[in-house]
Amino acid sequence: MAYDPDNIFARILKGEIPCKKVHEDEYALAFEDIAPAAPVHVLVIPKGNYSSFNDFATQAPADQVKGFFASVQAVAAKLGLPEKGYRLITNHGADASQTVHHFHVHILGGRSLGGLVAHE
Ligand code: AMP
């Protein structure tokens, strides 16, 4: 999917829409999800224009990929999650119900998260 520079996370990155910021560095911005699915639910987004994990993994330079995932780990550590555990989720495309087309990783924690996938 072509990247839409006016998607909601792009607008958060540009400062046009507010967010509850948790962390920011050279590679990533992390903020609280507006509809939390767990006591801790933070989104981490790269600073480049990538529409999904698939796009990021195939198009981003290696230093950005490494820097971004180091930022995800730093956010989890900042939130005190590594000791008890946490889950990372990233949705690519329709079958995964991706709704915002700027690559993002969900960090979920703060309670036992149960099984991997909800069955419908
Ligand atoms: P996904 O289904 O993986 O694309 O997830 C998109 C996530 O973005 C959902 O969990 C939404 O609750 C969250 N979201 C949408 N708009 C905002 C916003 N303005 N601030 C924070 N989180 C948002």
GROMACS .gro file of N, CA and C and ligand atoms in nm:
model
  383
    1MET      N    1   0.085  -0.121   0.000
    1MET     CA    2   0.000   0.000   0.000
    1MET      C    3   0.088   0.125   0.000
    2ALA      N    4   0.052   0.223  -0.085
    2ALA     CA    5   0.128   0.349  -0.088
    2ALA      C    6   0.111   0.423   0.045
    3TYR      N    7   0.216   0.486   0.088
    3TYR     CA    8   0.213   0.557   0.216
    3TYR      C    9   0.133   0.687   0.203
    4ASP      N   10   0.039   0.705   0.296
    4ASP     CA   11  -0.041   0.829   0.299
    4ASP      C   12   0.023   0.924   0.401
    5PRO      N   13   0.084   1.036   0.355
    5PRO     CA   14   0.154   1.124   0.447
    5PRO      C   15   0.062   1.197   0.544
    6ASP      N   16  -0.070   1.182   0.525
    6ASP     CA   17  -0.166   1.246   0.618
    6ASP      C   18  -0.233   1.145   0.710
    7ASN      N   19  -0.178   1.022   0.719
    7ASN     CA   20  -0.239   0.927   0.813
    7ASN      C   21  -0.221   0.978   0.955
    8ILE      N   22  -0.301   0.924   1.046
    8ILE     CA   23  -0.308   0.983   1.181
    8ILE      C   24  -0.175   0.977   1.255
    9PHE      N   25  -0.096   0.871   1.234
    9PHE     CA   26   0.032   0.864   1.305
    9PHE      C   27   0.134   0.959   1.242
   10ALA      N   28   0.126   0.980   1.112
   10ALA     CA   29   0.212   1.081   1.048
   10ALA      C   30   0.181   1.218   1.107
   11ARG      N   31   0.054   1.243   1.131
   11ARG     CA   32   0.015   1.374   1.185
   11ARG      C   33   0.059   1.387   1.331
   12ILE      N   34   0.058   1.277   1.405
   12ILE     CA   35   0.114   1.280   1.542
   12ILE      C   36   0.263   1.311   1.536
   13LEU      N   37   0.335   1.245   1.444
   13LEU     CA   38   0.480   1.269   1.430
   13LEU      C   39   0.508   1.415   1.397
   14LYS      N   40   0.422   1.476   1.315
   14LYS     CA   41   0.442   1.617   1.275
   14LYS      C   42   0.396   1.714   1.384
   15GLY      N   43   0.335   1.661   1.492
   15GLY     CA   44   0.288   1.748   1.600
   15GLY      C   45   0.154   1.812   1.572
   16GLU      N   46   0.083   1.764   1.469
   16GLU     CA   47  -0.047   1.823   1.434
   16GLU      C   48  -0.159   1.768   1.521
   17ILE      N   49  -0.137   1.649   1.577
   17ILE     CA   50  -0.235   1.585   1.665
   17ILE      C   51  -0.162   1.546   1.793
   18PRO      N   52  -0.221   1.573   1.910
   18PRO     CA   53  -0.151   1.542   2.035
   18PRO      C   54  -0.146   1.392   2.063
   19CYS      N   55  -0.050   1.354   2.145
   19CYS     CA   56  -0.044   1.215   2.191
   19CYS      C   57   0.010   1.217   2.334
   20LYS      N   58  -0.011   1.105   2.403
   20LYS     CA   59   0.048   1.089   2.537
   20LYS      C   60   0.183   1.021   2.520
   21LYS      N   61   0.285   1.105   2.505
   21LYS     CA   62   0.418   1.055   2.470
   21LYS      C   63   0.482   0.978   2.586
   22VAL      N   64   0.542   0.865   2.553
   22VAL     CA   65   0.611   0.782   2.652
   22VAL      C   66   0.762   0.789   2.630
   23HIS      N   67   0.803   0.806   2.504
   23HIS     CA   68   0.946   0.800   2.472
   23HIS      C   69   0.965   0.858   2.331
   24GLU      N   70   1.080   0.923   2.311
   24GLU     CA   71   1.116   0.966   2.177
   24GLU      C   72   1.267   0.963   2.164
   25ASP      N   73   1.315   0.916   2.052
   25ASP     CA   74   1.458   0.922   2.023
   25ASP      C   75   1.476   0.941   1.872
   26GLU      N   76   1.598   0.921   1.827
   26GLU     CA   77   1.630   0.944   1.685
   26GLU      C   78   1.547   0.859   1.590
   27TYR      N   79   1.509   0.739   1.636
   27TYR     CA   80   1.447   0.643   1.545
   27TYR      C   81   1.296   0.628   1.562
   28ALA      N   82   1.245   0.663   1.681
   28ALA     CA   83   1.107   0.623   1.711
   28ALA      C   84   1.038   0.722   1.806
   29LEU      N   85   0.905   0.718   1.797
   29LEU     CA   86   0.819   0.787   1.893
   29LEU      C   87   0.728   0.681   1.953
   30ALA      N   88   0.710   0.686   2.085
   30ALA     CA   89   0.621   0.592   2.154
   30ALA      C   90   0.516   0.671   2.231
   31PHE      N   91   0.391   0.625   2.221
   31PHE     CA   92   0.281   0.696   2.289
   31PHE      C   93   0.173   0.596   2.327
   32GLU      N   94   0.088   0.637   2.421
   32GLU     CA   95  -0.018   0.548   2.469
   32GLU      C   96  -0.125   0.528   2.362
   33ASP      N   97  -0.172   0.403   2.350
   33ASP     CA   98  -0.283   0.375   2.258
   33ASP      C   99  -0.409   0.441   2.313
   34ILE      N  100  -0.488   0.499   2.223
   34ILE     CA  101  -0.609   0.573   2.263
   34ILE      C  102  -0.719   0.479   2.314
   35ALA      N  103  -0.712   0.353   2.278
   35ALA     CA  104  -0.812   0.254   2.322
   35ALA      C  105  -0.739   0.133   2.378
   36PRO      N  106  -0.686   0.146   2.501
   36PRO     CA  107  -0.597   0.041   2.552
   36PRO      C  108  -0.664  -0.095   2.566
   37ALA      N  109  -0.592  -0.199   2.522
   37ALA     CA  110  -0.641  -0.337   2.531
   37ALA      C  111  -0.580  -0.410   2.650
   38ALA      N  112  -0.498  -0.341   2.729
   38ALA     CA  113  -0.433  -0.398   2.847
   38ALA      C  114  -0.393  -0.281   2.937
   39PRO      N  115  -0.359  -0.307   3.064
   39PRO     CA  116  -0.320  -0.196   3.152
   39PRO      C  117  -0.206  -0.111   3.093
   40VAL      N  118  -0.112  -0.176   3.027
   40VAL     CA  119  -0.009  -0.103   2.952
   40VAL      C  120  -0.030  -0.133   2.804
   41HIS      N  121  -0.052  -0.029   2.724
   41HIS     CA  122  -0.069  -0.046   2.579
   41HIS      C  123  -0.009   0.076   2.512
   42VAL      N  124   0.111   0.058   2.463
   42VAL     CA  125   0.188   0.167   2.403
   42VAL      C  126   0.218   0.131   2.258
   43LEU      N  127   0.213   0.231   2.172
   43LEU     CA  128   0.247   0.213   2.031
   43LEU      C  129   0.384   0.275   2.006
   44VAL      N  130   0.466   0.205   1.931
   44VAL     CA  131   0.597   0.258   1.892
   44VAL      C  132   0.599   0.269   1.740
   45ILE      N  133   0.632   0.389   1.692
   45ILE     CA  134   0.631   0.411   1.546
   45ILE      C  135   0.768   0.464   1.502
   46PRO      N  136   0.813   0.422   1.383
   46PRO     CA  137   0.938   0.477   1.331
   46PRO      C  138   0.917   0.618   1.278
   47LYS      N  139   1.026   0.692   1.264
   47LYS     CA  140   1.015   0.829   1.216
   47LYS      C  141   1.014   0.840   1.063
   48GLY      N  142   1.031   0.728   0.995
   48GLY     CA  143   1.023   0.729   0.849
   48GLY      C  144   0.884   0.695   0.799
   49ASN      N  145   0.864   0.712   0.668
   49ASN     CA  146   0.733   0.689   0.607
   49ASN      C  147   0.719   0.544   0.561
   50TYR      N  148   0.679   0.457   0.652
   50TYR     CA  149   0.661   0.315   0.621
   50TYR      C  150   0.518   0.275   0.658
   51SER      N  151   0.448   0.211   0.565
   51SER     CA  152   0.305   0.188   0.587
   51SER      C  153   0.276   0.066   0.674
   52SER      N  154   0.372  -0.026   0.685
   52SER     CA  155   0.348  -0.146   0.767
   52SER      C  156   0.482  -0.214   0.794
   53PHE      N  157   0.477  -0.320   0.875
   53PHE     CA  158   0.599  -0.398   0.900
   53PHE      C  159   0.660  -0.447   0.769
   54ASN      N  160   0.575  -0.496   0.681
   54ASN     CA  161   0.625  -0.550   0.554
   54ASN      C  162   0.705  -0.444   0.478
   55ASP      N  163   0.652  -0.324   0.474
   55ASP     CA  164   0.718  -0.212   0.407
   55ASP      C  165   0.849  -0.178   0.479
   56PHE      N  166   0.842  -0.166   0.613
   56PHE     CA  167   0.959  -0.130   0.693
   56PHE      C  168   1.070  -0.233   0.675
   57ALA      N  169   1.035  -0.360   0.685
   57ALA     CA  170   1.135  -0.466   0.681
   57ALA      C  171   1.203  -0.477   0.545
   58THR      N  172   1.132  -0.440   0.440
   58THR     CA  173   1.191  -0.453   0.306
   58THR      C  174   1.252  -0.322   0.256
   59GLN      N  175   1.212  -0.208   0.311
   59GLN     CA  176   1.256  -0.079   0.256
   59GLN      C  177   1.349   0.001   0.346
   60ALA      N  178   1.342  -0.019   0.477
   60ALA     CA  179   1.419   0.067   0.567
   60ALA      C  180   1.567   0.026   0.570
   61PRO      N  181   1.657   0.123   0.579
   61PRO     CA  182   1.799   0.091   0.594
   61PRO      C  183   1.824   0.013   0.724
   62ALA      N  184   1.929  -0.069   0.722
   62ALA     CA  185   1.955  -0.158   0.836
   62ALA      C  186   1.971  -0.081   0.967
   63ASP      N  187   2.034   0.037   0.963
   63ASP     CA  188   2.052   0.112   1.088
   63ASP      C  189   1.919   0.157   1.145
   64GLN      N  190   1.821   0.187   1.056
   64GLN     CA  191   1.688   0.227   1.106
   64GLN      C  192   1.613   0.108   1.165
   65VAL      N  193   1.627  -0.007   1.103
   65VAL     CA  194   1.560  -0.127   1.156
   65VAL      C  195   1.617  -0.160   1.293
   66LYS      N  196   1.749  -0.160   1.302
   66LYS     CA  197   1.815  -0.191   1.430
   66LYS      C  198   1.779  -0.086   1.535
   67GLY      N  199   1.786   0.042   1.497
   67GLY     CA  200   1.757   0.149   1.591
   67GLY      C  201   1.614   0.146   1.639
   68PHE      N  202   1.522   0.115   1.546
   68PHE     CA  203   1.381   0.111   1.584
   68PHE      C  204   1.355   0.000   1.686
   69PHE      N  205   1.405  -0.120   1.659
   69PHE     CA  206   1.376  -0.230   1.752
   69PHE      C  207   1.450  -0.212   1.885
   70ALA      N  208   1.564  -0.144   1.883
   70ALA     CA  209   1.629  -0.109   2.010
   70ALA      C  210   1.540  -0.013   2.088
   71SER      N  211   1.473   0.078   2.017
   71SER     CA  212   1.381   0.171   2.083
   71SER      C  213   1.262   0.098   2.143
   72VAL      N  214   1.208  -0.001   2.071
   72VAL     CA  215   1.096  -0.079   2.125
   72VAL      C  216   1.138  -0.143   2.257
   73GLN      N  217   1.257  -0.202   2.259
   73GLN     CA  218   1.305  -0.265   2.383
   73GLN      C  219   1.325  -0.161   2.493
   74ALA      N  220   1.377  -0.045   2.456
   74ALA     CA  221   1.400   0.060   2.556
   74ALA      C  222   1.268   0.106   2.617
   75VAL      N  223   1.164   0.114   2.535
   75VAL     CA  224   1.032   0.155   2.586
   75VAL      C  225   0.979   0.049   2.683
   76ALA      N  226   0.990  -0.078   2.645
   76ALA     CA  227   0.943  -0.185   2.734
   76ALA      C  228   1.017  -0.179   2.868
   77ALA      N  229   1.147  -0.153   2.860
   77ALA     CA  230   1.226  -0.144   2.985
   77ALA      C  231   1.184  -0.024   3.067
   78LYS      N  232   1.162   0.090   3.000
   78LYS     CA  233   1.119   0.213   3.068
   78LYS      C  234   0.986   0.192   3.140
   79LEU      N  235   0.901   0.108   3.082
   79LEU     CA  236   0.769   0.080   3.139
   79LEU      C  237   0.775  -0.030   3.246
   80GLY      N  238   0.894  -0.084   3.271
   80GLY     CA  239   0.911  -0.186   3.375
   80GLY      C  240   0.853  -0.321   3.339
   81LEU      N  241   0.845  -0.352   3.210
   81LEU     CA  242   0.777  -0.473   3.166
   81LEU      C  243   0.862  -0.600   3.157
   82PRO      N  244   0.993  -0.590   3.133
   82PRO     CA  245   1.067  -0.713   3.105
   82PRO      C  246   1.057  -0.819   3.215
   83GLU      N  247   1.051  -0.780   3.342
   83GLU     CA  248   1.053  -0.882   3.449
   83GLU      C  249   0.931  -0.974   3.441
   84LYS      N  250   0.813  -0.917   3.430
   84LYS     CA  251   0.690  -1.000   3.429
   84LYS      C  252   0.649  -1.042   3.289
   85GLY      N  253   0.693  -0.971   3.189
   85GLY     CA  254   0.663  -1.010   3.052
   85GLY      C  255   0.576  -0.909   2.979
   86TYR      N  256   0.582  -0.917   2.849
   86TYR     CA  257   0.502  -0.829   2.765
   86TYR      C  258   0.488  -0.893   2.628
   87ARG      N  259   0.398  -0.838   2.548
   87ARG     CA  260   0.372  -0.891   2.413
   87ARG      C  261   0.388  -0.778   2.311
   88LEU      N  262   0.452  -0.811   2.200
   88LEU     CA  263   0.460  -0.720   2.086
   88LEU      C  264   0.366  -0.770   1.978
   89ILE      N  265   0.289  -0.677   1.920
   89ILE     CA  266   0.201  -0.711   1.807
   89ILE      C  267   0.224  -0.607   1.698
   90THR      N  268   0.231  -0.653   1.574
   90THR     CA  269   0.224  -0.560   1.463
   90THR      C  270   0.135  -0.621   1.355
   91ASN      N  271   0.043  -0.541   1.305
   91ASN     CA  272  -0.054  -0.589   1.208
   91ASN      C  273  -0.017  -0.538   1.069
   92HIS      N  274  -0.011  -0.630   0.974
   92HIS     CA  275   0.012  -0.592   0.835
   92HIS      C  276  -0.108  -0.636   0.752
   93GLY      N  277  -0.181  -0.541   0.697
   93GLY     CA  278  -0.282  -0.573   0.598
   93GLY      C  279  -0.418  -0.613   0.652
   94ALA      N  280  -0.504  -0.648   0.559
   94ALA     CA  281  -0.646  -0.667   0.588
   94ALA      C  282  -0.673  -0.785   0.681
   95ASP      N  283  -0.611  -0.900   0.657
   95ASP     CA  284  -0.639  -1.016   0.742
   95ASP      C  285  -0.597  -0.992   0.886
   96ALA      N  286  -0.500  -0.903   0.906
   96ALA     CA  287  -0.456  -0.871   1.042
   96ALA      C  288  -0.533  -0.752   1.100
   97SER      N  289  -0.628  -0.697   1.023
   97SER     CA  290  -0.709  -0.582   1.067
   97SER      C  291  -0.626  -0.458   1.095
   98GLN      N  292  -0.521  -0.435   1.015
   98GLN     CA  293  -0.445  -0.311   1.030
   98GLN      C  294  -0.537  -0.194   0.998
   99THR      N  295  -0.544  -0.096   1.089
   99THR     CA  296  -0.632   0.019   1.068
   99THR      C  297  -0.557   0.148   1.042
  100VAL      N  298  -0.435   0.159   1.095
  100VAL     CA  299  -0.354   0.280   1.071
  100VAL      C  300  -0.233   0.238   0.988
  101HIS      N  301  -0.217   0.302   0.872
  101HIS     CA  302  -0.118   0.256   0.776
  101HIS      C  303   0.012   0.335   0.785
  102HIS      N  304   0.061   0.343   0.908
  102HIS     CA  305   0.198   0.384   0.938
  102HIS      C  306   0.249   0.275   1.031
  103PHE      N  307   0.360   0.210   0.993
  103PHE     CA  308   0.408   0.095   1.071
  103PHE      C  309   0.411   0.127   1.221
  104HIS      N  310   0.359   0.036   1.300
  104HIS     CA  311   0.362   0.052   1.445
  104HIS      C  312   0.368  -0.084   1.512
  105VAL      N  313   0.435  -0.085   1.628
  105VAL     CA  314   0.439  -0.203   1.713
  105VAL      C  315   0.360  -0.171   1.838
  106HIS      N  316   0.266  -0.259   1.871
  106HIS     CA  317   0.193  -0.248   1.997
  106HIS      C  318   0.277  -0.316   2.106
  107ILE      N  319   0.297  -0.249   2.219
  107ILE     CA  320   0.354  -0.313   2.338
  107ILE      C  321   0.240  -0.328   2.438
  108LEU      N  322   0.213  -0.452   2.475
  108LEU     CA  323   0.104  -0.482   2.569
  108LEU      C  324   0.161  -0.549   2.692
  109GLY      N  325   0.110  -0.510   2.810
  109GLY     CA  326   0.156  -0.572   2.933
  109GLY      C  327   0.074  -0.524   3.052
  110GLY      N  328   0.125  -0.557   3.170
  110GLY     CA  329   0.059  -0.514   3.293
  110GLY      C  330  -0.040  -0.614   3.348
  111ARG      N  331  -0.064  -0.723   3.277
  111ARG     CA  332  -0.145  -0.834   3.327
  111ARG      C  333  -0.112  -0.957   3.243
  112SER      N  334  -0.159  -1.074   3.290
  112SER     CA  335  -0.144  -1.194   3.209
  112SER      C  336  -0.227  -1.178   3.083
  113LEU      N  337  -0.166  -1.199   2.968
  113LEU     CA  338  -0.232  -1.168   2.840
  113LEU      C  339  -0.301  -1.288   2.776
  114GLY      N  340  -0.290  -1.404   2.834
  114GLY     CA  341  -0.363  -1.520   2.783
  114GLY      C  342  -0.308  -1.571   2.652
  115GLY      N  343  -0.397  -1.638   2.576
  115GLY     CA  344  -0.355  -1.702   2.451
  115GLY      C  345  -0.318  -1.604   2.342
  116LEU      N  346  -0.260  -1.657   2.238
  116LEU     CA  347  -0.202  -1.571   2.136
  116LEU      C  348  -0.304  -1.498   2.050
  117VAL      N  349  -0.407  -1.571   2.002
  117VAL     CA  350  -0.501  -1.512   1.907
  117VAL      C  351  -0.643  -1.542   1.952
  118ALA      N  352  -0.729  -1.438   1.947
  118ALA     CA  353  -0.871  -1.460   1.976
  118ALA      C  354  -0.938  -1.527   1.857
  119HIS      N  355  -1.018  -1.629   1.882
  119HIS     CA  356  -1.087  -1.696   1.773
  119HIS      C  357  -1.228  -1.642   1.759
  120GLU      N  358  -1.271  -1.622   1.635
  120GLU     CA  359  -1.407  -1.568   1.612
  120GLU      C  360  -1.501  -1.680   1.573
  121AMP     P1  361  -0.378  -0.142   1.414
  121AMP     O1  362  -0.511  -0.213   1.414
  121AMP     O2  363  -0.263  -0.233   1.442
  121AMP     O3  364  -0.359  -0.058   1.291
  121AMP     O4  365  -0.382  -0.046   1.541
  121AMP     C1  366  -0.405   0.090   1.538
  121AMP     C2  367  -0.412   0.136   1.682
  121AMP     O5  368  -0.403   0.277   1.683
  121AMP     C3  369  -0.540   0.097   1.756
  121AMP     O6  370  -0.506   0.020   1.871
  121AMP     C4  371  -0.601   0.233   1.794
  121AMP     O7  372  -0.664   0.232   1.920
  121AMP     C5  373  -0.480   0.325   1.791
  121AMP     N1  374  -0.505   0.466   1.765
  121AMP     C6  375  -0.579   0.520   1.664
  121AMP     N2  376  -0.577   0.653   1.671
  121AMP     C7  377  -0.498   0.686   1.775
  121AMP     C8  378  -0.454   0.809   1.833
  121AMP     N3  379  -0.491   0.928   1.784
  121AMP     N4  380  -0.372   0.804   1.941
  121AMP     C9  381  -0.334   0.686   1.992
  121AMP     N5  382  -0.371   0.566   1.942
  121AMP    C10  383  -0.451   0.566   1.836
   0.00000   0.00000   0.00000
